[in-house]
Short mmCIF file of C-alpha atoms in Angstrom, two decimals:
data_model
loop_
_atom_site.label_atom_id
_atom_site.label_comp_id
_atom_site.label_asym_id
_atom_site.label_seq_id
_atom_site.Cartn_x
_atom_site.Cartn_y
_atom_site.Cartn_z
CA UNK A 8 -22.85 -42.38 -185.95
CA UNK A 9 -23.67 -43.13 -189.55
CA UNK A 10 -24.63 -41.05 -192.58
CA UNK A 11 -24.91 -37.31 -192.23
CA UNK A 12 -25.57 -35.73 -188.84
CA UNK A 13 -26.52 -32.14 -188.02
CA UNK A 14 -26.61 -30.19 -184.79
CA UNK A 15 -28.55 -28.60 -183.33
CA UNK A 16 -31.81 -30.01 -184.65
CA UNK A 17 -33.71 -26.89 -183.56
CA UNK A 18 -32.47 -23.35 -183.02
CA UNK A 19 -34.24 -20.15 -182.05
CA UNK A 20 -32.20 -16.98 -182.29
CA UNK A 21 -32.72 -13.27 -182.19
CA UNK A 22 -31.71 -11.02 -185.05
CA UNK A 23 -28.65 -9.77 -183.16
CA UNK A 24 -27.37 -13.21 -182.12
CA UNK A 25 -24.48 -15.18 -183.57
CA UNK A 26 -24.85 -18.93 -183.84
CA UNK A 27 -23.38 -21.80 -185.82
CA UNK A 28 -24.83 -24.90 -187.44
CA UNK A 29 -22.71 -28.03 -187.61
CA UNK A 30 -22.74 -30.88 -190.08
CA UNK A 31 -20.67 -34.06 -190.04
CA UNK A 32 -20.64 -36.83 -192.62
CA UNK A 33 -19.46 -40.37 -191.92
CA UNK A 34 -19.63 -41.60 -195.52
CA UNK A 35 -16.09 -40.86 -196.66
CA UNK A 36 -17.39 -38.30 -199.15
CA UNK A 37 -15.39 -35.38 -200.51
CA UNK A 38 -18.14 -32.88 -201.29
CA UNK A 39 -20.49 -31.16 -198.86
CA UNK A 40 -23.43 -28.83 -199.39
CA UNK A 41 -25.70 -26.41 -197.55
CA UNK A 42 -29.33 -26.09 -198.67
CA UNK A 43 -32.19 -23.92 -197.43
CA UNK A 44 -35.69 -25.39 -197.40
CA UNK A 45 -38.56 -22.96 -196.96
CA UNK A 46 -42.24 -23.81 -196.94
CA UNK A 47 -43.82 -24.10 -200.39
CA UNK A 48 -40.47 -23.59 -202.15
CA UNK A 49 -38.00 -26.01 -203.75
CA UNK A 50 -34.72 -26.71 -202.00
CA UNK A 51 -32.28 -23.86 -202.58
CA UNK A 52 -28.60 -24.64 -202.90
CA UNK A 53 -26.48 -22.24 -200.84
CA UNK A 54 -22.88 -23.46 -200.85
CA UNK A 55 -20.80 -26.32 -202.23
CA UNK A 56 -17.42 -27.50 -200.95
CA UNK A 57 -15.10 -29.96 -202.66
CA UNK A 58 -12.09 -31.23 -200.72
CA UNK A 59 -12.53 -28.34 -198.24
CA UNK A 60 -12.56 -25.71 -201.01
CA UNK A 61 -15.66 -23.64 -201.68
CA UNK A 62 -16.69 -24.18 -205.29
CA UNK A 63 -20.12 -22.62 -205.25
CA UNK A 64 -21.76 -19.66 -203.53
CA UNK A 65 -25.27 -19.31 -204.86
CA UNK A 66 -25.55 -15.56 -204.23
CA UNK A 67 -26.04 -16.10 -200.51
CA UNK A 68 -26.12 -13.00 -198.26
CA UNK A 69 -22.97 -12.43 -196.23
CA UNK A 70 -24.86 -12.92 -192.98
CA UNK A 71 -24.41 -16.64 -193.78
CA UNK A 72 -20.76 -17.66 -193.55
CA UNK A 73 -19.74 -21.27 -194.29
CA UNK A 74 -16.64 -23.02 -193.04
CA UNK A 75 -15.26 -26.40 -194.07
CA UNK A 76 -12.20 -27.38 -192.00
CA UNK A 77 -12.00 -30.86 -193.56
CA UNK A 78 -13.98 -33.12 -195.88
CA UNK A 79 -16.05 -34.52 -193.01
CA UNK A 80 -17.17 -31.31 -191.30
CA UNK A 81 -19.13 -28.31 -192.47
CA UNK A 82 -20.31 -25.31 -190.50
CA UNK A 83 -22.70 -22.48 -191.24
CA UNK A 84 -22.07 -19.39 -189.13
CA UNK A 85 -25.05 -17.13 -188.71
CA UNK A 86 -25.14 -13.47 -187.67
CA UNK A 87 -27.64 -10.63 -187.83
CA UNK A 88 -30.23 -12.81 -189.51
CA UNK A 89 -33.67 -11.68 -190.60
CA UNK A 90 -37.02 -13.33 -189.81
CA UNK A 91 -37.30 -14.44 -193.45
CA UNK A 92 -34.19 -16.57 -192.88
CA UNK A 93 -36.29 -18.90 -190.74
CA UNK A 94 -36.25 -22.26 -192.53
CA UNK A 95 -34.94 -25.81 -192.42
CA UNK A 96 -31.22 -25.83 -193.21
CA UNK A 97 -30.06 -29.08 -194.72
CA UNK A 98 -26.55 -30.38 -195.10
CA UNK A 99 -25.71 -32.97 -197.75
CA UNK A 100 -22.66 -34.83 -198.99
CA UNK A 101 -21.64 -36.72 -202.10
CA UNK A 102 -18.64 -38.65 -203.30
CA UNK A 103 -17.32 -35.67 -205.20
CA UNK A 104 -17.23 -33.94 -208.54
CA UNK A 105 -19.35 -35.77 -211.10
CA UNK A 106 -21.30 -37.67 -208.47
CA UNK A 107 -24.92 -36.58 -208.45
CA UNK A 108 -26.18 -38.72 -205.59
CA UNK A 109 -26.38 -36.41 -202.61
CA UNK A 110 -27.15 -37.72 -199.12
CA UNK A 111 -28.87 -35.40 -196.68
CA UNK A 112 -28.74 -34.87 -192.96
CA UNK A 113 -31.89 -34.40 -190.84
CA UNK A 114 -31.62 -30.62 -190.95
CA UNK A 115 -31.65 -27.79 -188.43
CA UNK A 116 -34.99 -26.03 -187.98
CA UNK A 117 -34.05 -22.37 -187.54
CA UNK A 118 -36.41 -19.74 -186.23
CA UNK A 119 -35.30 -16.10 -186.22
CA UNK A 120 -37.28 -13.88 -183.87
CA UNK B 16 -33.25 -20.54 -214.52
CA UNK B 17 -34.31 -24.12 -215.12
CA UNK B 18 -37.34 -25.31 -213.21
CA UNK B 19 -38.99 -28.61 -212.53
CA UNK B 20 -42.76 -28.86 -212.43
CA UNK B 21 -43.76 -31.64 -210.11
CA UNK B 22 -47.31 -32.97 -210.02
CA UNK B 23 -49.56 -33.52 -208.36
CA UNK B 24 -48.75 -31.21 -205.45
CA UNK B 25 -50.64 -33.48 -203.09
CA UNK B 26 -52.34 -36.87 -203.16
CA UNK B 27 -54.87 -38.47 -200.82
CA UNK B 28 -55.20 -42.20 -201.40
CA UNK B 29 -56.36 -45.37 -199.70
CA UNK B 30 -53.89 -47.88 -198.37
CA UNK B 31 -53.14 -50.50 -201.01
CA UNK B 32 -53.61 -48.16 -203.97
CA UNK B 33 -50.91 -47.50 -206.54
CA UNK B 34 -49.43 -44.01 -206.78
CA UNK B 35 -47.99 -42.14 -209.73
CA UNK B 36 -46.27 -38.76 -209.76
CA UNK B 37 -44.10 -36.99 -212.29
CA UNK B 38 -41.71 -34.17 -212.98
CA UNK B 39 -41.53 -32.22 -216.20
CA UNK B 40 -39.38 -29.46 -217.55
CA UNK B 41 -38.94 -27.45 -220.72
CA UNK B 42 -35.20 -28.17 -220.51
CA UNK B 43 -33.26 -31.42 -220.70
CA UNK B 44 -31.56 -33.07 -217.74
CA UNK B 45 -28.65 -35.49 -217.59
CA UNK B 46 -29.66 -37.20 -214.36
CA UNK B 47 -32.90 -37.61 -212.44
CA UNK B 48 -33.12 -38.39 -208.75
CA UNK B 49 -36.12 -39.14 -206.56
CA UNK B 50 -36.11 -38.39 -202.83
CA UNK B 51 -38.57 -38.90 -199.99
CA UNK B 52 -38.75 -36.62 -196.96
CA UNK B 53 -40.47 -37.56 -193.72
CA UNK B 54 -41.64 -34.86 -191.29
CA UNK B 55 -38.73 -33.41 -189.33
CA UNK B 56 -36.13 -35.26 -191.39
CA UNK B 57 -33.95 -34.66 -194.40
CA UNK B 58 -34.65 -36.09 -197.87
CA UNK B 59 -33.66 -39.71 -198.41
CA UNK B 60 -32.49 -40.83 -201.84
CA UNK B 61 -34.82 -43.45 -203.34
CA UNK B 62 -33.77 -43.91 -206.96
CA UNK B 63 -31.18 -42.41 -209.32
CA UNK B 64 -31.57 -42.48 -213.13
CA UNK B 65 -28.72 -41.78 -215.52
CA UNK B 66 -29.85 -42.66 -219.05
CA UNK B 67 -32.80 -41.57 -221.16
CA UNK B 68 -35.40 -44.34 -221.19
CA UNK B 69 -33.92 -46.01 -218.10
CA UNK B 70 -36.45 -47.81 -215.90
CA UNK B 71 -35.29 -48.62 -212.37
CA UNK B 72 -37.03 -50.30 -209.44
CA UNK B 73 -36.40 -50.20 -205.70
CA UNK B 74 -38.84 -52.56 -204.01
CA UNK B 75 -42.34 -51.24 -204.62
CA UNK B 76 -40.95 -48.09 -206.23
CA UNK B 77 -40.34 -47.74 -209.96
CA UNK B 78 -38.97 -44.67 -211.69
CA UNK B 79 -38.26 -43.85 -215.32
CA UNK B 80 -36.06 -41.33 -217.08
CA UNK B 81 -38.15 -39.92 -219.90
CA UNK B 82 -36.92 -40.57 -223.44
CA UNK B 83 -36.95 -36.82 -224.21
CA UNK B 84 -34.80 -36.21 -221.08
CA UNK B 85 -37.34 -33.60 -220.01
CA UNK B 86 -39.39 -35.69 -217.63
CA UNK B 87 -39.40 -38.49 -215.11
CA UNK B 88 -42.04 -40.38 -213.20
CA UNK B 89 -42.18 -42.31 -209.95
CA UNK B 90 -44.69 -45.07 -209.25
CA UNK B 91 -45.40 -46.68 -205.90
CA UNK B 92 -47.31 -49.94 -205.94
CA UNK B 93 -49.58 -51.22 -203.17
CA UNK B 94 -49.07 -48.22 -200.89
CA UNK B 95 -48.60 -48.72 -197.16
CA UNK B 96 -48.80 -46.22 -194.27
CA UNK B 97 -45.02 -45.70 -194.13
CA UNK B 98 -45.11 -44.34 -197.69
CA UNK B 99 -46.59 -41.12 -196.28
CA UNK B 100 -44.29 -38.14 -196.81
CA UNK B 101 -43.15 -35.65 -199.40
CA UNK B 102 -41.55 -36.93 -202.59
CA UNK B 103 -39.11 -34.71 -204.48
CA UNK B 104 -37.66 -35.07 -207.92
CA UNK B 105 -34.28 -33.54 -208.66
CA UNK B 106 -32.48 -33.14 -211.94
CA UNK B 107 -28.95 -32.35 -212.99
CA UNK B 108 -29.08 -30.03 -215.99
CA UNK B 109 -26.24 -30.10 -218.52
CA UNK B 110 -25.74 -26.34 -218.39
CA UNK B 111 -24.96 -26.28 -214.67
CA UNK B 112 -22.09 -27.67 -212.67
CA UNK B 113 -21.95 -31.39 -212.06
CA UNK B 114 -23.04 -30.98 -208.46
CA UNK B 115 -25.87 -28.50 -208.90
CA UNK B 116 -29.25 -30.15 -208.67
CA UNK B 117 -32.59 -28.53 -209.47
CA UNK B 118 -35.41 -29.69 -207.18
CA UNK B 119 -39.13 -29.90 -207.75
CA UNK B 120 -41.56 -28.49 -205.21
CA UNK B 121 -42.59 -31.92 -203.97
CA UNK B 122 -45.63 -34.17 -203.94
CA UNK B 123 -47.19 -34.64 -200.51
CA UNK B 124 -48.63 -38.15 -200.15
CA UNK B 125 -51.30 -38.87 -197.55
CA UNK B 126 -52.67 -42.38 -197.06
CA UNK B 127 -55.98 -43.23 -195.44
CA UNK B 128 -55.83 -46.60 -193.69
#
């Protein structure tokens, strides 16, 4: 595998379900990000991790819970989501602090029913 | 917060034509990035610009960092069918953390063969 991978690529879940999104980067980067991409809206930054430590939470509701066990893996745990949370969730990575070039994964298309 | 105004929102051109799109803001940015997103995929970094006035090329793509630091443009010469997609600009504002990018809403490019 190369670059940034995400699984699953598609996910349909009910509002009472619990699911997790996974991201893995094979670039040797130290920073990882979660973004939300909704139709007709710019990408919204959700969380930033540097060397496994969360350095940014962009006022994200607690029903989204990130986890970063190491610099290569990032998870987004989902529970009791709302239909308006349906979107493309993108993971990205970069070399680290001060590096603005972020590399994105293919995303997980989430539908909440 | 800071916003990027990306235009045009969509373009319909003939194969072989040149394309020009831009991003503007009322605020200054330290870095400008241009991404392309294909359907069902994540954004792919095309060009990164770090200095006001900088002009950088990547094959048929050319991008410039505006001298006022408030705008950037992307040109595509001699368009081909694989250029179809959504192009996003992203900027790193000086008032935000080093890893927080602001994204434009995208320019959707459609090419008629």
